[in-house]
Structures are given as structure tokens and as C-alpha cells.
Amino acid sequence: MNLTKSIMQRVSLSQTAAILFAATAITGFAQTNAPVPVIQVQADKVTAKMPPTFYGLMTEEINYSYEGGLYGELIRNRTFKSDSLPQPIKPDNYDPAKYYPAKFPANVAPKFWNRVGGAALVLDTNAPLNDALNVSLKLDASTASKTSPAGVANSGYWGIPVQPRTTYKVSFFAKAVPGFTGPLTASIVSTNGKVLASAEISGVTGEWQKFEATLKTKSVKPSKDNVFKITTATPGTIWLQQVSLFPPTYKNRPNGDRADISQLLTDAQPKFLRFPGGNYVEGNNFNERFNWKQMIGPVEQRPGHRSCWGYWSTDGFGLPEFLGWCQDVGMEPVLAVFAGYTLNGNHVTNGPALEPYVQEALEEIEYVTGDASTKWGAQRIKDGYPNPFPLRYVEIGNEDFFDKSGSYDGRFAQFYDAIKAKYPQLQIISTAGVKSRMADLNDEHYYLSEAAMEGQSFKYDTYDRANKTKVFVGEWATQPSSPTPNMAGALGDAAWMCCMERNADVVIMHCYAPLFVNVSKLNGPDRSMQWSYNLIGYDALNSYGSPAYYAQKMFGLHKGDTVLGILAQNLPVRTAPAGRGGGTRQVKSLFYSATRDSASGKIIVKIVNSADTPQPVTIDISGVKSVAAKGTATVLKAANRTETNSIKDPQHLVPVTEKIRQLGTSFTRTFPPCSVTVLELDAR
Ligand code: AHR
């Protein structure tokens, strides 16, 4: 039957008038005479199976995502390499199998470390711990005494967080001039001088040794205005390297992650993790790419590197830790491999010069998926991960549409052929258009204003289904406010997620970006934020999800396993900013999708009302015998679109679930202004 006709039959003029009257009575808002939108859910028309990896996460080291974020490490610049001098290397002069040691300025005290008492600090390249950590901190404590101990202090990533009755693990490598007897004291001290926990460490000699201790807090208040110190009351000279302080980690995984942030992620039930970037996989230069072989094994054997987002990475959060994160949260890895192109525009042409990178990618896949009989699978087991990880998707590079040399097609083909030959089951993702091979998926990126995101939220409805390459929206975000999006972001995102859900036969995976931001220092030199719009914010002590995070969580938790046909009539519009040129434009203000959970039979309808006024909507469900009168509505809403969550007000906007009535195969419900709603309907 013709939809318009069917709708007109269902919603007679008198019904519409009654609905408008009811909406006005409930909300007190004046209504226009616009016709009531009608959404028809076709429960007997399955348009797609919901892909198991539909909702995921995208991540890279940006905005202090790992170091100063998810990674449990509390000490900043623990390897003293943040001062290393840039040594950009072009591909022609670069041997991918070689490590190019960091170089340091002379007579410099390491960044983010301060002296305590009369100590003098300097970077010392003459006393390296090993080839990877080819520098150390030389601490001249010759003035030390019982009344004035000397040492070093570290303020962490904008604070050292302390929780009551908690055990922190300290470890470091140290050696001293002959005759130094110590002991050393490791402590956490508040910035006003109160010692919150401390431990004595003795046995420092003229040879490098690893020392470990625990620091236990008593019933102190949670705080972050603290420093970590290593001091001595005995005169002498001491060298330090790999100074580490860990709180209890999520699921107690060694070298693991911060619990509060991990919990936020787990709560949203993402199904995959796209890593390690983003730009981070590429690096600014060949010697600054994501070189996974230098990011495995014991952390003190990892040299670290200068990341493309302007700060040093120790790579303590390396390839095994990405996998550990997947394990913690229950996600499947989506592995992006370095593809011979760096952010400064240099590339390696396909052919023999590219081959080492192709082999590197094959070995990386083996590290992730191999068993004990394989070289790299055995290495992963040695690194603490006995079970191979399920891997279905490998991405070749990142945003290679920026490579204006035209080399991507050839580079992609070389990776594609080698990976398919060894791992025919793997799906290969391209990051730019390719002609010589058919990519299984292409990665599309969208960073847009709210109006633009809503404006493109019907994009895939008209996608050419003859195109066999599926879509991976590997980076997307509505960008209304910084450091994390406000309700406008959640509205644009939800509209866009409705579009992707309706078209899950085409868009088989997607992930928001960037995921994390440390909100401690948003501006100025040495700031904690490099990208202005991010899903989850935190400082050293607390974390919060933006309204956009909660919209994603609502969608992720209510995805169903089949996508249902859905039609709409009388879609309303609102006036929105036109964009950079100023002015206004009309954009649709109602967005929708419907899925079903076959186990429970529940029909899940998502409705986004991005208007500033309440919106009555008639929902018709065809193809079922009945829909129970009672159901639930989970609603995220705000009084206006600029409302938001923040580190100081983390739960200002959160979804609320309520029981609702008067449902059936046809019902009308008024959706609040600026709202995202998930309806769960019991259908038979
Ligand atoms: O998400 C931030 C950056 O945006 C990514 O690193 C890059 O892929 C994109 O340009």
C-alpha cells in the first residue's frame, strides 16, 4: 500500500488535532499547525542483519589518551626522554629494521622533574640503562642530610591522584657512586607537604638494579594535588631510569589501565577497537611511525618515540597493551598497519622498497593472531597474552587520500595481495579510493557541525547497493563544543547513528573519534589537548562521559540484531546556522531507526528530536500481530542544546529509563525538545 495513503488513513485530521492539543496540554508549548510526522516501522521487512562489530572505538595517542589517560602509569616522562632532539629521517635514508637512538641536548634537567632540597639534576647520556633507554637522570645529592633530604619530584600528568586505603606500586632502576649506602625514600606527598604514603628502598650499588616497593595510603581524601618523590638523606650521586608509579589497574592487569575510564568504556559495550590510529599510525616521519616491534617486550626495552601529536611517548602502552585493552573491555581488534606514507607527505613507492613494511604488517598480524608455534605469536605469549586474538579486519594506512603522489593504489595492492595470500579470511580496509583491487571496506571520516551532521543523516539511504565495497566510518564526530561535545553533539551524533543503523547493510562498522581528552590544561604551551572535540574527558583523578558518549552508549546497548524497514512522512525542519559563511538554513529535525532483538522479539525504535520544541510523532508498526501497551523509553534530553557534562558536573545529562504506556501497533508520543529516545516495544 502507498505509504502516504496508509498514513493518511491512520492519522485522520481529527486525530492530528487531538494529538496537537494533547501535546500542548502536556508541555505547555505552543504548537504550530504542521502535520504530525509519521514513522512506519516495517517489522516484517528485515533490511540488514546488525553486524556484530557495528559499534566500536577508535583510538590513538592524542590529547594524552594513554600516557596521562587510560594507561595506569602516573609518572610523567618516566624514561627522561621527553627532551630528545627531533631527528626526522626521510624514507630514502631509512632502514625500517634499524633503531635510530635518541639524542639529547647537553646540560639539561629533564622535563617534568623538579629537584628536592639541594639536589642538582641533569640528563646523562654516559650512564644509559640500555640501548633503548640511552639516557638517565643523574641526581647529585651531595648536600643531602637528615634535616634536608635531596632528591627528585614528579607532578605526574597534572597531578598525582591519590585514593584512600589504596596500594600503589613503585618501581625504578637505580645505581649510585661507589660508597653510597642509601637508603632512598619513595613517597607521595601533597603539594602542601603532607606525606600520604612512603617506603624506604635500600641496596643501591654501583650497578643498575631494579627496585620495587609499595606505597599504601591510609584514610586520606581523594586528591590530585600531590607529587611523587625519590629522596635520600645520605649524600651521594644516584642515577635513575624508568621511574614508575602504578595505581591498582582495571581487572588488575599488569602494566594495565585506569579503572574509571575503562569502566566508562565497558559500560558502553563497544565491540571493536580501531588502533593505533589515526595519524599516530603514520607519524610525522618514517622514524616516528607506529613501529610495533619497538613497542613489545619488557617496557624498559622499549625506546619510545616522538608522536605526531607533539609529545614523547614511552610506548609503555604498546602493541600488547592495545590487545590487553581489547581483552579488558571485550572488543575485537581492528588493526591499522603502517602503509609507507607519513604525515609530512613522504612515501615509499610500491615494489621492493615497500616490501619490508608489508612483511612488518604480516608479522604484526602474526603477533595478534598467531599461536605458540609461530615466532610472533610466541612473543605475544611471552608478553603476557596466551590466547590469540580474533582478528577480522586490517586497515592499510590512514587517510591516504592526503597522499597527493597517487602512490596509494599501488601500496594498497601490495599489502592487499600479501595479506590475502597468507590470511585469506581477513577483510582489508582501504583509506582512500583504490582501482587496482577491490577493498572489502573503505574507511570514511566525517567531522562536522551539528547542522551538517544532521544534514547528511540520510546519506546512505540512497547508497548504490551495487557497490560491493562496504563502508567503515572509522572516524566521525559532531563538533559543537570543546573539550567535549554538548547536547548539540549528542543530537547530531544520534541523527548520524540512526542513518548508519538504517543502512547497516552498507555501513558495517563505525567509531567516533577522538575518544579521549585530558582536560587538565586546555590551552597554552604544554597543553593536554591537541584536538578540540572528544568523547570522554578526564583529569588525573576523575573522568566523565560527554552527552555524545551517552548517546553512543544508548545506541550500543540497544542495537538489536536485525535492522527493520522504516519509512517516514511529514518530517519537520528547524532553522540552523548555515555554516562558516553565516546565515541560516532549514534542516530536518527528526531522525529515526528501528531494529529488533530476535531473542526477546522486542522492537527498538530510536527517535531524535533536534528541535527546540516538543515533537509529537505517530509511530505505526506493521508486520506484527500486536504491540504490548507497556514498554520502556530511555531518554537523553537537555533544556537546550548547549547544556553539557564536564569534569565538575560529570552527570549533568545522562539517559533516564522510564516505563511507558498506551503503546500499540499505532500510537503517538511527544518527544521532548533536544532529545534522543530509545523505545523498547514488546511485539508479537
Ligand atoms: O581524530 C583525529 C585525527 O583526525 C586522526 O588522527 C586523523 O585520522 C584525522 O585526521
XYZ file of C-alpha atoms and ligand atoms in Angstrom:
694
model
C 0.000 0.000 0.000
C 1.117 3.508 -0.735
C 2.671 4.901 2.452
C 1.130 8.338 2.183
C -2.256 6.854 1.742
C -1.814 4.433 4.585
C -0.616 7.195 6.863
C -3.465 9.464 5.934
C -5.852 6.653 6.774
C -4.278 6.075 10.148
C -3.950 9.684 11.201
C -7.122 11.468 10.391
C -7.309 15.203 10.725
C -9.316 14.949 13.909
C -6.723 12.614 15.443
C -3.987 15.067 14.496
C -5.839 17.911 16.107
C -6.326 15.858 19.263
C -2.636 14.982 19.323
C -1.591 18.591 18.910
C -3.982 19.590 21.670
C -2.645 16.864 23.979
C 0.958 17.826 23.309
C 0.168 21.441 24.084
C -1.599 20.472 27.276
C 1.270 18.260 28.473
C 4.142 20.545 27.659
C 2.658 23.992 27.713
C 4.471 24.791 24.440
C 2.546 26.445 21.681
C 2.312 24.141 18.659
C 2.288 25.011 15.029
C -0.180 23.564 12.594
C 2.474 21.413 10.973
C 1.254 17.879 10.254
C 2.289 15.223 12.743
C 5.244 13.221 11.451
C 4.537 9.543 10.968
C 7.165 6.839 11.296
C 6.218 3.457 9.933
C 8.254 0.519 11.197
C 8.033 -2.492 8.887
C 8.616 -5.304 11.347
C 8.268 -7.968 8.657
C 10.922 -6.345 6.465
C 14.460 -7.102 7.628
C 16.783 -4.831 5.664
C 20.034 -5.994 7.277
C 21.493 -8.213 9.924
C 23.050 -5.977 12.528
C 26.799 -6.573 12.073
C 28.290 -7.957 15.306
C 31.039 -5.336 15.220
C 28.759 -2.413 14.394
C 29.678 -0.115 17.332
C 33.325 0.279 18.233
C 36.024 2.640 19.440
C 38.792 4.447 17.603
C 41.953 5.339 19.432
C 45.417 6.809 19.147
C 47.893 8.666 21.352
C 46.405 12.194 21.199
C 45.245 14.541 23.986
C 47.235 12.379 26.453
C 44.986 9.430 25.668
C 47.208 6.726 27.109
C 50.109 8.413 28.891
C 48.199 10.795 31.131
C 44.968 8.962 30.296
C 43.962 5.342 30.027
C 47.400 3.873 30.787
C 47.776 3.384 34.526
C 51.253 4.970 34.719
C 51.228 8.063 36.939
C 54.774 9.340 36.342
C 55.291 11.777 33.516
C 58.494 11.406 31.499
C 59.408 8.245 33.388
C 62.246 7.438 30.953
C 63.632 11.013 30.806
C 63.423 11.009 27.016
C 60.919 13.842 26.550
C 63.810 16.224 25.840
C 65.162 14.148 22.963
C 66.007 16.134 19.846
C 63.909 15.644 16.708
C 65.822 13.674 14.025
C 63.469 13.459 11.061
C 64.584 10.780 8.609
C 63.380 10.563 5.018
C 62.438 7.171 3.587
C 65.455 7.033 1.240
C 67.868 7.180 4.194
C 65.829 4.996 6.462
C 66.257 1.323 7.291
C 62.963 0.124 8.804
C 64.694 -2.672 10.716
C 67.087 -0.287 12.467
C 66.614 1.681 15.658
C 67.848 5.271 15.473
C 68.903 6.182 19.029
C 67.546 9.390 20.542
C 69.914 12.341 21.026
C 69.703 14.855 23.847
C 70.721 18.454 24.499
C 73.720 18.856 26.833
C 73.426 20.037 30.435
C 69.676 19.892 30.637
C 67.484 18.811 33.537
C 64.663 16.527 32.377
C 61.237 17.977 31.699
C 58.554 17.400 34.306
C 61.046 16.601 37.073
C 61.914 19.021 39.859
C 64.680 18.990 42.358
C 64.043 18.446 46.053
C 66.266 20.073 48.692
C 69.724 20.981 47.417
C 69.771 18.364 44.627
C 71.086 19.068 41.133
C 69.541 17.190 38.176
C 70.928 16.607 34.705
C 70.294 14.234 31.804
C 73.248 11.881 31.500
C 73.935 10.026 28.246
C 77.101 8.483 29.740
C 75.119 6.231 32.067
C 72.408 4.638 29.919
C 70.309 1.773 31.289
C 70.458 0.012 27.896
C 70.356 0.785 24.162
C 66.654 1.612 24.261
C 66.824 3.868 27.323
C 70.084 5.516 26.341
C 69.940 8.307 28.896
C 69.385 8.549 32.626
C 68.735 11.126 35.286
C 71.857 11.980 37.247
C 70.896 13.153 40.699
C 73.610 14.974 42.617
C 72.521 14.668 46.232
C 75.811 15.749 47.782
C 74.035 18.265 50.047
C 71.625 15.667 51.423
C 71.148 15.418 55.167
C 68.526 14.148 57.595
C 67.164 17.644 58.055
C 67.282 18.478 54.340
C 66.929 15.369 52.148
C 67.719 15.809 48.468
C 66.037 14.191 45.522
C 63.582 14.481 42.643
C 59.864 15.159 42.384
C 57.381 14.466 39.615
C 53.921 16.032 39.392
C 52.556 13.386 37.057
C 50.100 14.353 34.373
C 48.780 17.495 36.002
C 48.725 15.840 39.400
C 49.361 12.526 41.118
C 45.966 11.068 42.045
C 45.558 9.573 45.478
C 42.683 7.491 46.778
C 42.181 6.340 50.367
C 43.368 2.894 51.501
C 44.975 2.142 48.171
C 48.231 0.400 47.296
C 50.460 1.992 44.656
C 53.314 0.094 43.043
C 56.621 1.914 42.699
C 59.440 0.621 40.543
C 62.628 2.122 39.174
C 66.132 1.323 38.073
C 68.932 2.929 40.071
C 72.664 2.907 40.583
C 74.978 5.143 42.617
C 78.570 6.224 43.029
C 80.687 3.708 44.953
C 80.220 4.055 48.676
C 76.642 5.326 48.549
C 74.694 3.379 51.114
C 71.284 4.996 50.822
C 68.583 4.318 51.617
C 66.232 6.046 49.164
C 62.741 7.102 50.151
C 59.879 6.915 47.664
C 56.831 8.892 48.697
C 53.637 10.576 47.621
C 53.414 13.993 49.191
C 50.643 16.577 48.945
C 51.635 19.919 47.460
C 51.266 21.408 50.931
C 53.847 18.990 52.273
C 51.827 16.183 53.909
C 53.331 12.721 53.340
C 50.460 10.484 52.177
C 52.476 7.274 51.760
C 56.145 6.361 51.763
C 58.578 3.439 51.597
C 62.324 3.002 52.103
C 64.451 1.294 49.493
C 67.976 0.122 50.227
C 70.616 -1.834 48.387
C 71.539 0.690 45.679
C 75.021 -0.126 44.367
C 77.314 0.877 41.545
C 75.401 -1.385 39.109
C 71.959 -0.823 37.631
C 69.294 -2.771 39.519
C 65.521 -2.728 39.519
C 63.834 -1.750 42.783
C 60.202 -2.242 43.706
C 58.111 -1.068 46.635
C 54.514 -0.409 47.555
C 53.040 2.823 48.848
C 49.871 2.412 50.911
C 47.608 5.312 51.684
C 45.519 5.476 54.841
C 42.138 7.073 55.104
C 43.051 10.184 53.110
C 40.717 12.261 50.962
C 40.824 11.603 47.213
C 43.094 14.276 45.743
C 45.362 15.059 42.823
C 47.417 17.957 44.123
C 50.305 15.707 45.031
C 53.801 14.875 43.865
C 55.845 11.699 43.784
C 59.332 11.956 45.269
C 62.502 9.922 45.467
C 64.816 11.396 48.061
C 67.800 10.496 50.187
C 69.165 11.831 53.445
C 72.621 10.436 52.592
C 75.000 12.436 50.414
C 75.913 10.826 47.097
C 75.245 10.724 43.372
C 72.486 8.490 42.049
C 71.277 7.638 38.535
C 67.650 6.776 37.874
C 65.767 5.321 34.919
C 62.232 4.001 34.213
C 60.685 5.503 37.331
C 57.164 4.187 37.587
C 54.167 4.508 39.878
C 51.009 2.499 39.239
C 47.640 2.525 40.990
C 45.570 -0.684 41.002
C 44.640 -1.265 37.358
C 41.385 -2.322 35.724
C 40.930 -6.053 36.285
C 44.410 -5.979 37.882
C 46.125 -6.429 34.535
C 49.893 -5.854 34.918
C 51.025 -2.666 33.127
C 47.298 -2.112 32.738
C 44.724 0.630 32.548
C 43.000 3.189 34.690
C 39.863 1.703 36.223
C 37.377 4.587 35.983
C 37.988 5.245 32.279
C 37.969 1.525 31.473
C 34.636 1.199 33.240
C 33.097 4.007 31.165
C 34.179 2.131 28.046
C 32.987 -1.265 29.240
C 29.611 0.236 30.143
C 29.070 1.306 26.529
C 29.757 -2.243 25.231
C 31.852 -1.341 22.180
C 32.594 -4.361 20.029
C 35.862 -3.406 18.351
C 38.881 -1.167 18.790
C 40.392 0.525 15.748
C 44.044 1.132 16.640
C 46.668 2.572 16.645
C 45.321 5.489 14.639
C 44.609 7.805 13.091
C 47.650 9.923 12.463
C 49.509 8.052 15.190
C 49.972 5.013 12.973
C 51.644 7.194 10.338
C 53.849 9.546 12.380
C 55.356 12.756 11.032
C 58.452 10.945 9.747
C 59.414 7.389 8.947
C 61.342 7.022 12.197
C 58.316 8.364 14.101
C 55.683 5.941 12.773
C 53.960 3.305 14.896
C 56.851 0.856 14.869
C 55.244 -2.046 16.703
C 58.422 -4.101 17.032
C 59.801 -1.368 19.285
C 56.616 -1.441 21.365
C 56.606 -5.026 22.653
C 58.522 -6.925 25.333
C 59.583 -5.567 28.731
C 58.757 -1.869 28.997
C 62.357 -0.962 29.858
C 63.408 -2.377 26.461
C 61.091 -0.033 24.547
C 62.843 3.084 23.278
C 59.700 5.224 22.901
C 59.177 7.760 20.142
C 58.106 11.282 19.352
C 54.446 11.027 18.449
C 52.781 13.121 15.793
C 50.703 14.990 18.362
C 53.701 16.828 19.756
C 54.791 14.877 22.798
C 57.019 11.956 23.658
C 55.519 8.508 24.059
C 57.395 5.984 26.210
C 55.429 3.252 24.396
C 54.759 1.530 27.699
C 51.308 1.437 26.143
C 52.404 -0.532 23.091
C 51.023 -3.298 20.916
C 50.468 -5.832 23.755
C 48.683 -3.166 25.781
C 46.264 -2.378 22.939
C 45.428 -6.075 22.962
C 45.125 -6.081 26.748
C 42.679 -3.215 26.433
C 40.619 -5.229 23.924
C 40.643 -8.131 26.378
C 39.602 -5.936 29.336
C 36.643 -4.359 27.565
C 35.594 -7.289 25.363
C 36.478 -5.756 21.996
C 37.847 -7.232 18.799
C 40.975 -5.555 17.411
C 40.720 -3.719 14.082
C 44.371 -3.378 13.246
C 45.678 -0.445 11.213
C 49.126 -1.115 9.751
C 51.705 1.432 8.677
C 51.472 1.631 4.895
C 54.581 3.522 3.786
C 53.220 7.081 3.980
C 53.911 9.654 6.697
C 52.101 12.854 7.638
C 54.804 15.098 6.198
C 53.900 13.735 2.753
C 56.805 11.311 2.270
C 56.038 7.883 0.903
C 57.671 4.688 -0.270
C 56.707 3.568 -3.750
C 55.262 0.103 -4.125
C 57.734 -2.611 -5.100
C 60.916 -3.706 -3.303
C 61.195 -0.549 -1.164
C 57.734 -1.175 0.302
C 58.291 -4.883 0.915
C 59.862 -4.558 4.413
C 56.754 -2.693 5.576
C 54.480 -5.344 4.065
C 56.447 -8.046 5.909
C 56.217 -5.978 9.094
C 52.431 -5.929 8.700
C 52.276 -9.706 8.163
C 54.381 -10.224 11.267
C 52.183 -7.828 13.225
C 49.126 -9.862 12.221
C 51.002 -12.964 13.388
C 51.734 -11.252 16.714
C 48.000 -10.628 17.185
C 46.656 -13.952 15.909
C 49.476 -16.496 15.992
C 49.758 -19.449 18.339
C 52.797 -20.645 20.259
C 54.225 -22.356 17.177
C 54.702 -19.034 15.400
C 57.586 -16.663 16.095
C 55.452 -13.612 16.793
C 52.579 -15.499 18.431
C 55.151 -16.929 20.856
C 56.405 -13.399 21.521
C 52.846 -12.238 22.361
C 52.526 -15.159 24.787
C 55.831 -14.118 26.361
C 54.410 -10.610 26.660
C 51.552 -11.945 28.795
C 48.754 -12.769 26.347
C 48.438 -16.562 25.945
C 45.402 -16.578 23.674
C 45.447 -15.448 20.048
C 43.129 -12.504 19.415
C 40.257 -12.769 16.946
C 41.106 -10.529 14.008
C 38.828 -9.929 11.061
C 39.797 -6.508 9.770
C 43.118 -4.967 8.805
C 43.321 -1.352 7.666
C 46.046 -0.253 5.272
C 47.325 3.131 6.484
C 45.225 6.091 7.495
C 43.627 8.879 5.465
C 45.768 8.105 2.433
C 43.551 10.459 0.444
C 46.046 13.058 1.693
C 48.795 11.351 -0.344
C 48.775 13.517 -3.434
C 51.552 11.491 -5.088
C 48.984 8.917 -6.233
C 51.019 6.117 -4.652
C 48.237 4.642 -2.507
C 46.692 2.422 -5.146
C 49.989 0.566 -5.670
C 50.844 0.465 -1.976
C 47.361 -0.826 -1.112
C 47.576 -3.537 -3.779
C 50.913 -4.809 -2.437
C 49.611 -5.046 1.135
C 46.280 -6.480 -0.053
C 47.876 -9.266 -2.092
C 50.342 -10.268 0.624
C 47.759 -10.260 3.418
C 45.103 -12.099 1.396
C 47.685 -14.699 0.337
C 48.662 -15.503 3.911
C 45.377 -14.696 5.668
C 42.571 -15.128 3.109
C 39.936 -14.781 5.829
C 40.926 -11.194 6.628
C 38.904 -8.249 5.345
C 41.040 -5.409 4.064
C 40.104 -1.775 4.656
C 41.271 0.992 2.322
C 41.633 4.598 3.448
C 41.305 6.206 0.011
C 39.750 5.227 -3.295
C 41.560 2.315 -4.993
C 41.143 0.948 -8.503
C 43.501 -1.983 -8.949
C 41.973 -4.051 -6.129
C 38.505 -4.088 -4.627
C 38.786 -3.167 -0.977
C 36.466 -5.101 1.311
C 35.714 -1.889 3.154
C 36.595 1.761 2.717
C 37.191 3.975 5.744
C 35.250 7.265 5.600
C 35.793 10.164 8.047
C 33.316 12.904 8.993
C 33.983 15.766 11.392
C 31.037 18.162 11.111
C 28.902 20.809 12.772
C 25.576 19.687 14.198
C 23.601 21.066 11.239
C 25.974 19.480 8.734
C 25.878 16.112 10.505
C 22.099 16.161 10.660
C 22.056 17.390 7.073
C 23.881 14.281 5.899
C 21.895 11.886 8.061
C 20.034 10.395 5.114
C 23.204 9.937 3.065
C 23.379 6.150 2.965
C 19.642 5.680 2.284
C 20.461 6.292 -1.369
C 23.833 4.479 -1.449
C 24.372 2.434 -4.578
C 23.928 -1.127 -3.325
C 25.723 -2.440 -6.429
C 28.967 -1.162 -4.868
C 30.399 -4.249 -3.156
C 32.895 -2.317 -1.022
C 31.318 -1.837 2.368
C 31.695 1.318 4.431
C 33.648 1.617 7.665
C 33.033 5.053 9.156
C 36.304 4.893 11.049
C 36.220 8.457 12.385
C 33.229 10.686 12.891
C 32.035 13.299 15.347
C 29.674 16.231 15.604
C 31.783 19.134 16.806
C 29.800 21.811 18.602
C 31.839 22.497 21.752
C 35.184 21.821 23.362
C 36.793 19.878 25.031
C 33.843 17.502 24.811
C 30.592 17.909 22.874
C 27.459 19.322 24.450
C 23.886 18.155 23.767
C 24.099 19.525 20.216
C 26.864 16.991 19.644
C 24.726 14.178 21.011
C 21.850 15.221 18.731
C 23.981 15.366 15.591
C 25.665 12.091 16.516
C 22.377 10.331 17.235
C 20.914 11.515 13.923
C 24.012 10.156 12.184
C 23.889 6.850 14.097
C 20.240 6.452 13.025
C 21.403 6.850 9.436
C 24.175 4.282 9.871
C 21.821 1.852 11.644
C 19.169 2.110 8.943
C 21.894 1.281 6.452
C 23.809 -1.380 8.352
C 23.884 -3.474 5.180
C 26.297 -0.833 3.801
C 27.916 0.716 6.893
C 29.057 -2.374 8.699
C 31.235 -0.703 11.342
C 31.748 2.742 12.764
C 33.619 4.503 15.537
C 33.693 8.015 16.940
C 36.942 9.995 17.149
C 38.811 11.095 19.088
C 37.877 9.047 22.088
C 39.777 10.738 24.921
C 40.964 14.102 26.164
C 42.856 15.054 29.269
C 41.095 18.280 30.266
C 43.717 19.445 32.786
C 45.278 22.157 30.619
C 43.267 23.081 27.578
C 45.392 25.984 26.334
C 48.895 27.370 26.233
C 52.240 25.666 25.941
C 52.434 22.036 27.017
C 48.655 21.739 26.873
C 46.821 18.493 27.499
C 44.514 18.830 24.483
C 45.585 18.722 20.832
C 42.164 18.100 19.268
C 39.216 20.173 20.416
C 36.254 17.775 20.331
C 36.427 14.463 22.135
C 34.084 11.869 23.587
C 35.402 11.295 27.122
C 37.227 13.779 29.348
C 39.324 13.328 32.464
C 41.924 14.833 34.722
C 44.310 12.945 36.978
C 41.531 11.997 39.385
C 38.138 11.951 37.682
C 36.582 11.189 34.325
C 33.269 11.842 32.611
C 31.307 10.948 29.523
C 30.005 13.750 27.329
C 26.335 13.736 26.249
C 27.696 12.302 22.974
C 29.152 9.396 24.972
C 25.748 8.720 26.494
C 24.045 8.857 23.091
C 26.511 6.253 21.856
C 26.005 4.121 24.904
C 22.233 4.209 24.337
C 22.682 3.074 20.765
C 25.301 0.447 21.585
C 23.222 -1.097 24.342
C 20.080 -1.152 22.217
C 21.275 -2.308 18.869
C 19.162 -5.426 18.315
C 20.304 -7.990 15.779
C 18.193 -7.141 12.728
C 17.507 -3.827 11.080
C 13.883 -3.187 10.160
C 12.485 -1.260 7.252
C 11.332 2.192 8.266
C 9.534 4.947 6.402
C 8.768 8.494 7.402
C 6.294 11.142 6.433
C 5.931 14.832 7.262
C 9.434 15.211 8.653
C 9.704 18.565 10.430
C 12.534 21.066 9.949
C 14.281 23.574 12.144
C 16.330 26.666 11.455
C 20.049 26.046 11.964
C 23.260 28.018 11.328
C 24.260 27.748 7.675
C 27.971 27.306 8.362
C 31.127 29.380 8.043
C 29.576 31.919 5.679
C 26.949 32.857 8.302
C 23.189 32.966 7.834
C 20.730 30.171 8.479
C 19.298 27.169 6.714
C 16.472 24.731 7.218
C 17.497 21.226 8.315
C 15.385 18.234 9.211
C 14.841 17.909 12.942
C 13.545 14.357 13.302
C 15.658 11.252 12.831
C 14.805 7.609 13.345
C 15.774 3.971 13.011
C 14.301 0.637 14.038
C 15.895 -2.685 14.894
C 14.730 -5.872 16.526
C 16.163 -8.238 19.075
C 15.149 -11.656 17.803
C 15.611 -13.441 21.143
C 13.123 -11.250 23.005
C 11.112 -10.126 19.969
C 11.494 -6.526 21.169
C 11.304 -3.806 18.557
C 13.681 -0.963 19.287
C 12.784 2.413 17.826
C 15.193 5.336 18.087
C 13.849 8.840 17.690
C 15.941 12.009 17.739
C 14.153 15.318 18.112
C 16.761 18.002 17.487
C 14.217 20.833 17.563
C 13.930 23.223 20.496
C 10.244 22.336 20.843
C 8.425 19.109 21.770
C 7.593 16.958 18.779
C 4.560 14.672 18.591
C 5.217 11.678 16.351
C 2.884 8.906 15.288
C 4.584 5.523 15.227
C 2.967 2.752 13.225
C 4.260 -0.800 13.458
C 3.275 -3.048 10.594
C 4.041 -6.737 10.164
C 3.308 -7.784 13.756
C 0.131 -9.084 15.360
C 0.368 -6.885 18.411
C 2.485 -4.492 20.412
C 2.032 -4.507 24.188
C 0.597 -1.378 25.761
C 3.533 -1.168 28.156
C 7.141 -0.633 27.138
C 10.136 1.464 28.087
C 11.640 4.718 26.928
C 15.271 5.631 27.583
C 15.687 9.354 27.099
C 18.680 11.686 26.968
C 17.482 15.270 26.882
C 18.502 18.804 27.718
C 16.688 22.076 28.312
C 18.763 23.451 25.472
C 21.403 22.099 23.104
C 24.299 23.904 24.804
C 23.869 22.002 28.064
C 26.718 19.632 28.735
C 28.700 17.460 31.114
C 32.104 18.449 32.426
C 34.769 17.319 34.844
C 32.999 19.434 37.511
C 29.477 18.322 36.554
C 30.036 14.856 35.082
C 26.457 13.588 35.188
C 24.542 16.725 34.283
C 22.973 14.939 31.311
C 22.505 11.188 31.468
C 19.880 8.930 29.933
C 16.914 8.017 32.109
C 14.794 4.922 31.544
C 11.084 5.022 32.331
C 8.150 2.700 31.871
C 5.675 3.961 29.327
C 2.081 3.044 28.458
C -0.511 3.476 25.753
C 1.606 1.779 23.143
C 0.247 -0.425 20.376
C 0.661 -1.002 16.675
C -0.145 2.670 16.218
C 0.484 5.279 18.870
C 1.509 8.873 19.155
C 4.117 10.091 21.550
C 5.530 13.540 22.139
C 9.304 13.629 22.175
C 10.929 16.321 24.327
C 12.926 19.167 22.775
C 16.606 18.341 22.171
C 16.193 14.676 22.956
C 17.389 11.232 21.966
C 14.910 8.450 22.779
C 15.140 4.680 22.585
C 11.734 2.974 22.738
C 11.599 -0.730 23.544
C 8.359 -2.278 22.395
C 7.166 -5.791 23.185
C 5.894 -7.062 19.867
C 4.396 -10.371 18.775
O 40.903 12.006 15.129
C 41.912 12.952 14.968
C 42.597 12.835 13.618
O 41.705 13.148 12.596
C 43.100 11.475 13.239
O 44.340 11.203 13.786
C 43.188 11.533 11.761
O 42.998 10.291 11.142
C 42.113 12.532 11.389
O 42.576 13.475 10.528
